[in-house]
CSV table of C-alpha atoms in Angstrom, one decimal:
chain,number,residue,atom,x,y,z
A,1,UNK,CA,25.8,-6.0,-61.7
A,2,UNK,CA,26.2,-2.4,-60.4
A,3,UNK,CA,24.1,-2.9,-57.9
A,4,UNK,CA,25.1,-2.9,-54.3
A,5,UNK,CA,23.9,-6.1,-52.1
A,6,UNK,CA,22.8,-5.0,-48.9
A,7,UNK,CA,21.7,-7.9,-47.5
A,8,UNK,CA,24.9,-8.4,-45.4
A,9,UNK,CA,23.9,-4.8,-43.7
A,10,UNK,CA,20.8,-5.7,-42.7
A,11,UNK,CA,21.9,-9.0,-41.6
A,12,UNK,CA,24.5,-7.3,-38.9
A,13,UNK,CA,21.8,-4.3,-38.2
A,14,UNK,CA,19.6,-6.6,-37.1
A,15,UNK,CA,22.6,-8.6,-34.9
A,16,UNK,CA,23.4,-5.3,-33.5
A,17,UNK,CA,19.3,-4.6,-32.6
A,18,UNK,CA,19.0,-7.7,-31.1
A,19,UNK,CA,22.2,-7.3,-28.4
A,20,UNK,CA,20.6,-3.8,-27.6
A,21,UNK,CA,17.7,-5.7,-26.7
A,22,UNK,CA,19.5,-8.3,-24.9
A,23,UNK,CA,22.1,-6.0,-22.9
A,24,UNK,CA,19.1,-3.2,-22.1
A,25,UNK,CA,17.9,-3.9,-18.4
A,26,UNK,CA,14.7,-4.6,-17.4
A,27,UNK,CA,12.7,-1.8,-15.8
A,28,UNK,CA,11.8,-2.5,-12.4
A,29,UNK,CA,9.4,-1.0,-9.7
A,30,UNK,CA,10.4,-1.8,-6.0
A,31,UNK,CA,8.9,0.2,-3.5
A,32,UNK,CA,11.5,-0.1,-0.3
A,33,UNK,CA,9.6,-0.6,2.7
A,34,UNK,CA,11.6,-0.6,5.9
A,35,UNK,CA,10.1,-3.7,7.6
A,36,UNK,CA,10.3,-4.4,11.6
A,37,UNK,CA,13.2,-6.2,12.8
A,38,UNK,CA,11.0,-8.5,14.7
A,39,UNK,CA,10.8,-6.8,18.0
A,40,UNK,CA,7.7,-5.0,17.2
A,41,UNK,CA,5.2,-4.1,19.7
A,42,UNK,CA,2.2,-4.2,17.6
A,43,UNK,CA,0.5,-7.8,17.5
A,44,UNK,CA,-1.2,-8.9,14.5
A,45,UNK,CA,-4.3,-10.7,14.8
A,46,UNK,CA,-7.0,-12.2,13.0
A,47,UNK,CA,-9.2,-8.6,12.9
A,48,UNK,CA,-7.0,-5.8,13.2
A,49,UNK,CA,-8.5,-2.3,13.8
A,50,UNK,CA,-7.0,0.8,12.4
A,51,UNK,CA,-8.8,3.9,14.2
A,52,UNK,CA,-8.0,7.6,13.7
A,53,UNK,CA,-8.4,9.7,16.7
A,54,UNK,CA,-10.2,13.1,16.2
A,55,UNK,CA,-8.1,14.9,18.7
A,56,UNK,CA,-4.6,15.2,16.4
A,57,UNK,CA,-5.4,12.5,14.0
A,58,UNK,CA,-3.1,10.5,15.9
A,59,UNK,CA,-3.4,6.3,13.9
A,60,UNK,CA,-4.2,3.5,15.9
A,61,UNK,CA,-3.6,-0.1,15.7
A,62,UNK,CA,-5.9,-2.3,17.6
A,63,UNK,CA,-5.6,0.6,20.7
A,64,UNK,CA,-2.1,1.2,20.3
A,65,UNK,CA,-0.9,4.4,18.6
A,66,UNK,CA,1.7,4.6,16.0
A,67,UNK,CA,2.8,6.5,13.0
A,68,UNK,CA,2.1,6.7,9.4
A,69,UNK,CA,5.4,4.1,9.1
A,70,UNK,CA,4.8,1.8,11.3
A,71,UNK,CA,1.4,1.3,10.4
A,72,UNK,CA,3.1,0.4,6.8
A,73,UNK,CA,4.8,-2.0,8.8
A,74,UNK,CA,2.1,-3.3,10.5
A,75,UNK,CA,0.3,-3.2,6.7
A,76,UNK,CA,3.5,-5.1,5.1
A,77,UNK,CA,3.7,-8.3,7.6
A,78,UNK,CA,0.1,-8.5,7.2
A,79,UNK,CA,-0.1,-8.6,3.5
A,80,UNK,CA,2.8,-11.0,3.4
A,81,UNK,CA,0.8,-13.4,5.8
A,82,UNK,CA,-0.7,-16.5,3.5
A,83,UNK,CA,-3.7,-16.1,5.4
A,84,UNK,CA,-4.3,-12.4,5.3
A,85,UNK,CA,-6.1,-11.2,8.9
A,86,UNK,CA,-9.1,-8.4,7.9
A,87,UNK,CA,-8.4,-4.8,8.4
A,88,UNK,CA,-11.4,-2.7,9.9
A,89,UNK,CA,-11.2,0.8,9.2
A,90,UNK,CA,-12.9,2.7,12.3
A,91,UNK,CA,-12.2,6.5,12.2
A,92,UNK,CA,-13.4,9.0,14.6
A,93,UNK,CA,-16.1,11.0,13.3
A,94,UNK,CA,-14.5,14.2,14.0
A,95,UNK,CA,-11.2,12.9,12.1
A,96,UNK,CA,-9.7,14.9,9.5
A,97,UNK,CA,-11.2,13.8,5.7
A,98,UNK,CA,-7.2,14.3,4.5
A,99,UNK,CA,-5.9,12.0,7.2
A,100,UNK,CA,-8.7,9.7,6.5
A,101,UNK,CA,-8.3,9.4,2.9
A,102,UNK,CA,-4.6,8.9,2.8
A,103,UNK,CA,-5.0,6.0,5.2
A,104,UNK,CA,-7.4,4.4,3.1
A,105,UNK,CA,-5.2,4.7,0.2
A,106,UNK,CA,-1.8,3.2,2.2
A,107,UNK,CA,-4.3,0.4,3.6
A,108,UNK,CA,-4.9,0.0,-0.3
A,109,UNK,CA,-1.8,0.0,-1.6
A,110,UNK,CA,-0.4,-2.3,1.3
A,111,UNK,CA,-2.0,-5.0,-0.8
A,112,UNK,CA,-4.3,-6.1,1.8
A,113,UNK,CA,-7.2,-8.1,0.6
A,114,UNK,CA,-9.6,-8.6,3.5
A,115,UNK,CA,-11.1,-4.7,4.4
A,116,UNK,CA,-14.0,-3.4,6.4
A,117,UNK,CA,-15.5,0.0,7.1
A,118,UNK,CA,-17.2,-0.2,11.0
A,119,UNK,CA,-18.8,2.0,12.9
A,120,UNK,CA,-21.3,3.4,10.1
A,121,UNK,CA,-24.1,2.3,12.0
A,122,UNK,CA,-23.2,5.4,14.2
A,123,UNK,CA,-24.7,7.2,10.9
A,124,UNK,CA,-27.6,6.1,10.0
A,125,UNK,CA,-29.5,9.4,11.8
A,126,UNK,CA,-27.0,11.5,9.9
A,127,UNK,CA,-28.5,15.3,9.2
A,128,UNK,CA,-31.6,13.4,11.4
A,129,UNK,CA,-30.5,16.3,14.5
């Protein structure tokens, strides 16, 4: 027998595979979110309006203004909730299409479930003038 028995090679090859595979970590996606500390001044309620003002885009949450964070705050708690309030969208018609659109997409990405356009009523005469 001149051959050479390689069986014991790929016996410890495949050893060695399987600890890569065991000691490799697991890729994971986390997105850190800074959440409120509890002593938030924006209630949550059962329908929640976010409004853009056409002035300087300024955000709204049911009348009270905030920033692109907080309403990822306000967007975070509420996703969390077990019973997830609804979220109207109601921009001003003048509102910038950018600011618009990005809003849209956080509201998206917030993982809220419950969403509503209003206010489109307000367009049904649209090119009409």
């Amino acid at each position: 027998m001149s051959e050479m028995n390689i069986t014991p090679l790929i016996d410890v090859m495949l050893v060695l595979l399987i600890m890569f595979i065991i000691v490799i970590p697991i890729a994971t996606h986390a997105l850190a979110i800074p959440l409120p500390n509890g002593k938030g001044i924006f209630r949550t309620e059962a329908i929640n309006t976010v409004h853009i003002d056409a002035r300087r885009d300024r955000l709204f949450w049911n009348g009270q203004s905030l920033d692109r964070q907080q309403l990822l705050n306000q967007l975070a708690g509420a996703a969390a909730l077990t019973d997830q309030p609804q979220i109207r969208f109601d921009p001003d018609p003048r509102a910038s299409y950018d600011r618009s659109a990005r809003t849209i997409a956080l509201i998206k990405d917030s993982g809220i479930e419950k969403f509503a356009f209003v206010g489109n009523e307000r367009y049904r005469a649209f090119g009409a003038h």
